Coordinates of C-alpha atoms in Angstrom, one line a residue:
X244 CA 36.6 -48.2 39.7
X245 CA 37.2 -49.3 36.3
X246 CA 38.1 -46.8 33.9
X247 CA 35.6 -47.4 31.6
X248 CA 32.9 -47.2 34.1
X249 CA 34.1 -43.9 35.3
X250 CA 34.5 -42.7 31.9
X251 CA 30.2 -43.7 31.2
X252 CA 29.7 -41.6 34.3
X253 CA 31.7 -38.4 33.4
X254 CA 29.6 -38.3 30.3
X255 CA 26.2 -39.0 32.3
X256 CA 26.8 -36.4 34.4
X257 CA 27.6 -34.0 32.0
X258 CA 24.6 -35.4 29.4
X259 CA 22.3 -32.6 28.6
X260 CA 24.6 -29.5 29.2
X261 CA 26.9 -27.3 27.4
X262 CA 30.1 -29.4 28.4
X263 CA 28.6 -32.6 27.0
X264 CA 31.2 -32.3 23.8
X265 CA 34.1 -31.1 26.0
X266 CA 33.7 -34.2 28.4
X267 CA 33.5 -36.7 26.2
X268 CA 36.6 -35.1 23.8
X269 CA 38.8 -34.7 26.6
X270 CA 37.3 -38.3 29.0
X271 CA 38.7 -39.9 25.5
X272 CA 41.7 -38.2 25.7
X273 CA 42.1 -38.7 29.3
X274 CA 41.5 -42.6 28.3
X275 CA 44.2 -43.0 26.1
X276 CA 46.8 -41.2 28.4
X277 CA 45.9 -44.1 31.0
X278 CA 46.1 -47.1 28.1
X279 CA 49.2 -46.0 26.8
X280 CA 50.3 -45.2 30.3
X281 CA 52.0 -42.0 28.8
X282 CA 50.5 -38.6 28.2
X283 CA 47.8 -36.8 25.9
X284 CA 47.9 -33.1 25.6
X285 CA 44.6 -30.9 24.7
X286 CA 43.9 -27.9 23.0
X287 CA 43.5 -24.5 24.9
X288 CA 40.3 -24.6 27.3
X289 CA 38.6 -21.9 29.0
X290 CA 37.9 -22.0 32.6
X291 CA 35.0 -24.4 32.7
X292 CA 36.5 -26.5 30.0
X293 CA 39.6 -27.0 32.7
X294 CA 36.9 -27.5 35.5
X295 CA 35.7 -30.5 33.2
X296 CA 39.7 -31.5 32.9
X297 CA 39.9 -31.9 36.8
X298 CA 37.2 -33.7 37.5
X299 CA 37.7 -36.5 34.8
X300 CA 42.0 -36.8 35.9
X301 CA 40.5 -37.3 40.0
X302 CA 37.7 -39.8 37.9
X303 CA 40.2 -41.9 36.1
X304 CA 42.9 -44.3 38.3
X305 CA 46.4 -43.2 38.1
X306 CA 46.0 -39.7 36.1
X307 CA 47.3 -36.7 37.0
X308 CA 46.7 -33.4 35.1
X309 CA 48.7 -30.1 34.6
X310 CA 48.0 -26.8 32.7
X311 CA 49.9 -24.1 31.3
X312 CA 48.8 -21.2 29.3
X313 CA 52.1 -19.8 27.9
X314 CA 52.5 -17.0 31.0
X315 CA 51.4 -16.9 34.7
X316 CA 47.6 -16.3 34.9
X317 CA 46.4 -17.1 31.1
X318 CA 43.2 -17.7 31.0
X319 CA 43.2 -20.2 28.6
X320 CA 45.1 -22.5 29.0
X321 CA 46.3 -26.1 27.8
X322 CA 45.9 -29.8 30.0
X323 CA 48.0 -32.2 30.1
X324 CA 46.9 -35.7 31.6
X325 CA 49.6 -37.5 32.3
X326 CA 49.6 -41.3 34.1
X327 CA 51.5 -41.8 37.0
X328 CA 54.3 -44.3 35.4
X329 CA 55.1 -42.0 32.7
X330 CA 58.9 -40.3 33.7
X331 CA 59.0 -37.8 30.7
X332 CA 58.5 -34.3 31.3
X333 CA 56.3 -33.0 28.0
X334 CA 55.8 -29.8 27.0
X335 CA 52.3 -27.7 26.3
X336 CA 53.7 -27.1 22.8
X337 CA 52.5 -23.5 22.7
X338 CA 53.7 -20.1 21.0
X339 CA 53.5 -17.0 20.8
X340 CA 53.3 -14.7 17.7
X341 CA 53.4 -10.9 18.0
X342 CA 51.1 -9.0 15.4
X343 CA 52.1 -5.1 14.7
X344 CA 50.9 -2.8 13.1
X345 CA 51.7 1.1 12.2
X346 CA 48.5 2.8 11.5
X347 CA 48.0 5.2 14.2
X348 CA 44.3 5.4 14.0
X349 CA 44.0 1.6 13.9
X350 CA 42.1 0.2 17.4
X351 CA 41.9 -3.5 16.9
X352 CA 40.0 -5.5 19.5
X353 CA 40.3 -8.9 21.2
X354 CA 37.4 -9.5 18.6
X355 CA 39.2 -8.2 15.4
X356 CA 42.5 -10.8 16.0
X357 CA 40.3 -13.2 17.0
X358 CA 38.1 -12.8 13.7
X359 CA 41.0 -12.6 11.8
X360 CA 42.4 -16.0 12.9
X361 CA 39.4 -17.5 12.8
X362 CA 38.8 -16.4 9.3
X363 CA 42.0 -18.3 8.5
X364 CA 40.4 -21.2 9.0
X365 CA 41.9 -22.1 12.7
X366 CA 40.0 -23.6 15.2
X367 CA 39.2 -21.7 18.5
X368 CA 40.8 -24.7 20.6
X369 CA 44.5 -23.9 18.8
X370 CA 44.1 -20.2 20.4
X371 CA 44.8 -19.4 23.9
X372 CA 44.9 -15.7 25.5
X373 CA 45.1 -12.9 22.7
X374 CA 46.7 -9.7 24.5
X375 CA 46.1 -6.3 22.7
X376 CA 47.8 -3.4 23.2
X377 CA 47.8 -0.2 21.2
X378 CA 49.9 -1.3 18.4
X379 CA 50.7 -5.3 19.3
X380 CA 48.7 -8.0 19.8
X381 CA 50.9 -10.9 21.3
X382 CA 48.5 -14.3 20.5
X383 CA 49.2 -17.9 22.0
X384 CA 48.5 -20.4 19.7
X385 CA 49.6 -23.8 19.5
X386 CA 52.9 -24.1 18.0
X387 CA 51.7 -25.9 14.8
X388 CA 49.9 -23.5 13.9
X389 CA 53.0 -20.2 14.5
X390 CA 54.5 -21.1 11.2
X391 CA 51.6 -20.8 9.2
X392 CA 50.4 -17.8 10.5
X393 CA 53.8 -16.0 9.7
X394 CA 53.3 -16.7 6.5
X395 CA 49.6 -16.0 6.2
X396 CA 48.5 -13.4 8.8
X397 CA 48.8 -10.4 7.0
X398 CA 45.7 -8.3 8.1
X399 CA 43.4 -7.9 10.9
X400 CA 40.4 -6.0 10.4
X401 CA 41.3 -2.6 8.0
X402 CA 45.2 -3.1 9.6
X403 CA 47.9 -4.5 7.7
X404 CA 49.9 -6.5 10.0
X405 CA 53.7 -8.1 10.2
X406 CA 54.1 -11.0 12.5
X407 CA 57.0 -12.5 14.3
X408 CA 57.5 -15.2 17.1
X409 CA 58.1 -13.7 20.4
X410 CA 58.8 -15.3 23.7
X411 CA 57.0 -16.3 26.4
X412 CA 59.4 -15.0 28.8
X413 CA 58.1 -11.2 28.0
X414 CA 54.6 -12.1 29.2
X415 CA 53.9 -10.5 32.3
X416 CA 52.0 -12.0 35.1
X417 CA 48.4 -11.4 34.1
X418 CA 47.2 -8.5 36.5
X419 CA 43.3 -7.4 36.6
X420 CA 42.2 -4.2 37.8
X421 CA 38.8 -5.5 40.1
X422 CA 36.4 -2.9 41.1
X423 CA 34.8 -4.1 44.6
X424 CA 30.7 -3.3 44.1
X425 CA 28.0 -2.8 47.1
X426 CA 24.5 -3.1 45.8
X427 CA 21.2 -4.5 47.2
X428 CA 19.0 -6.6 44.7
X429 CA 15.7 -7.6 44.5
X430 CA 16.4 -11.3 43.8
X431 CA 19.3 -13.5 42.8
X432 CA 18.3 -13.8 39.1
X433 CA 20.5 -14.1 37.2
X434 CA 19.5 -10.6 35.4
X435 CA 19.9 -8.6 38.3
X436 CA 23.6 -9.7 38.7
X437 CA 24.3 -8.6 36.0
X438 CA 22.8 -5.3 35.8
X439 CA 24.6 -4.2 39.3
X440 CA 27.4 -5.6 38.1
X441 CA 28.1 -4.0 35.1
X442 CA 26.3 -0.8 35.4
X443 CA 23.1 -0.8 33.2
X444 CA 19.3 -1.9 33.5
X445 CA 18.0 -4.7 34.2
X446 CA 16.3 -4.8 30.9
X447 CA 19.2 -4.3 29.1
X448 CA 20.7 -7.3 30.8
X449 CA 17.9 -9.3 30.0
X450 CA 18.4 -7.9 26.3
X451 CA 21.8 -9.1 26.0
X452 CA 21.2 -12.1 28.1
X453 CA 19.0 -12.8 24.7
X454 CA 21.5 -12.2 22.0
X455 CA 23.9 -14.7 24.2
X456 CA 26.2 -12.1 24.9
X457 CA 26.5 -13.4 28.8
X458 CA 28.5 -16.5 30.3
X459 CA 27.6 -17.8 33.9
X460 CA 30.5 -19.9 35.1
X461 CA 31.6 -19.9 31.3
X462 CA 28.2 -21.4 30.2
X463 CA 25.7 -19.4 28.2
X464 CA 22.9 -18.3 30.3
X465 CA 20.2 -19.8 28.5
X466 CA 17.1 -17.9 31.0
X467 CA 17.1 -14.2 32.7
X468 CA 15.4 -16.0 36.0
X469 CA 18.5 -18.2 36.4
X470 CA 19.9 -18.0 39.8
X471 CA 22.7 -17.1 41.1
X472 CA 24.8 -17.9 43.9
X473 CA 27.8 -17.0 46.0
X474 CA 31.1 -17.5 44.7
X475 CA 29.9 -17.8 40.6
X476 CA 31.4 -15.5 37.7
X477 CA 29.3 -13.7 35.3
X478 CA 31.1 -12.8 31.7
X479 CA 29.9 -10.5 29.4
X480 CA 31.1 -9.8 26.0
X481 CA 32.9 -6.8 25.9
X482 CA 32.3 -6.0 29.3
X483 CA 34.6 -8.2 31.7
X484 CA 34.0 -10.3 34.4
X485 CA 31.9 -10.0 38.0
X486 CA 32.6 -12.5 40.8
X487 CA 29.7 -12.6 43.3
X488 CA 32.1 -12.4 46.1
X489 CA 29.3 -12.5 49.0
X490 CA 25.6 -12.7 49.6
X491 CA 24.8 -11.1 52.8
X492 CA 21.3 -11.6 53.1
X493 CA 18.6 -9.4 53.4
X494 CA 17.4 -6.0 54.0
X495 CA 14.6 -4.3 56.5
X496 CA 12.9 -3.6 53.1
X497 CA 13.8 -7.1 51.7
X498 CA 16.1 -6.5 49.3
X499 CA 19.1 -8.8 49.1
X500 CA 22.7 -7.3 50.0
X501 CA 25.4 -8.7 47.7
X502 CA 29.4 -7.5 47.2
X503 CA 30.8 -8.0 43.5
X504 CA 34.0 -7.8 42.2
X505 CA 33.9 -6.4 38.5
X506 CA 37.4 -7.2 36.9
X507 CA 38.0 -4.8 34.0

């Protein structure tokens, strides 16, 4: 298949939904890695973004593609497509700057440093994982960008903060606590996931399902009847993650039985 014919049906199959925009950014990308028969690295992705990434390199003739977050088990993480001919070995060009700060009563968030960057100006694709701890947040970002924020991130949220590079190497592994969950459900909406999964009412799900506060499979759930199905990932803001790990069918009173995994 030519390239250009696969590249037309990437972007009809992803026409319509919310990975339109990534497709076609990274099928162009992916594109001019295969012209040039070198390599075109992209900016940090989230988990469906990278989904997108796979299936365009196993689209396009003679691509590969690799991705790298900056430590074992980022999140986000940056692709590289790379053709087949190419003999270099690049790099995901990514840093990592650690923000302090001293004020013992300040409790920044994922949200606060992720505010504060983007209130200078930076663009959410030059971020990867942000990593808070009680006084430290360590912050991937694209190495073009480390410099600048030395020199000009200086607060986040009511915190002053200093800033130095740091080094990958002191990452660790990324390890989740997971919470395995029993419940029975009435149906598969999408709603009802979500409210065994984190703990609360159905109608608050729906509530926050409204003010776009939850992902399924990284895409926002646009309706509270969506269904669900075994092996998908809810997000919610604030919350963490819930993997439906198995649907076991259903109950003498007809309810549905369903195992979670809630990673915190």
């Amino acid at each position: 298949m030519a390239n250009n014919s696969a590249r037309e049906k990437i972007i009809r199959y992803y026409k319509g939904t919310e990975g339109e925009e990534t497709a076609i950014r990274l099928a162009d990308l992916a594109g001019e890695a295969s012209r040039t028969q070198k390599f075109r690295l992209t900016g940090f992705l989230n988990p469906y973004e990278m989904e997108i990434a796979e299936t365009i390199a196993a689209t396009l003739d003679g691509l590969s593609v690799d991705f790298g977050g900056g430590y074992e088990g980022a999140e986000r993480q940056r692709a590289i497509f790379m053709h087949r001919d190419f003999g270099g070995t690049p790099s995901f060009d990514i840093a990592c700057l650690n923000a302090t700060w001293h004020d013992e009563f300040a409790r920044l968030t994922h949200r606060d440093v992720l505010g504060a960057l983007m209130g200078q100006g930076i663009k959410r694709e030059k971020i990867g994982d942000i990593l808070v701890t009680a006084r430290m947040a360590r912050i991937l970002v694209d190495k073009k960008m480390a410099e600048f924020l030395l020199q000009n991130l200086t607060d986040i949220g009511a915190a002053h903060v200093e800033c130095e590079l740091g080094e990958l190497a002191d990452i660790a592994p990324r390890e989740e606590r997971v919470k395995d969950i029993s419940a029975t459900v009435a149906s598969l909406r999408v709603d009802s996931i979500a409210a065994a999964g984190f703990g609360m009412s159905r109608s608050r799900a729906a509530s926050d399902i409204e003010a776009d506060k939850l992902k399924l499979n990284w895409q926002s759930v646009k309706n509270a009847s969506q269904t669900v199905k075994q092996g998908d990932v809810l997000s919610m803001r604030g919350r963490g993650r819930v993997e439906v790990a198995e649907i076991r069918g259903k109950t003498k009173k007809g309810r549905i039985g369903i195992s979670l995994k809630r990673y915190i």
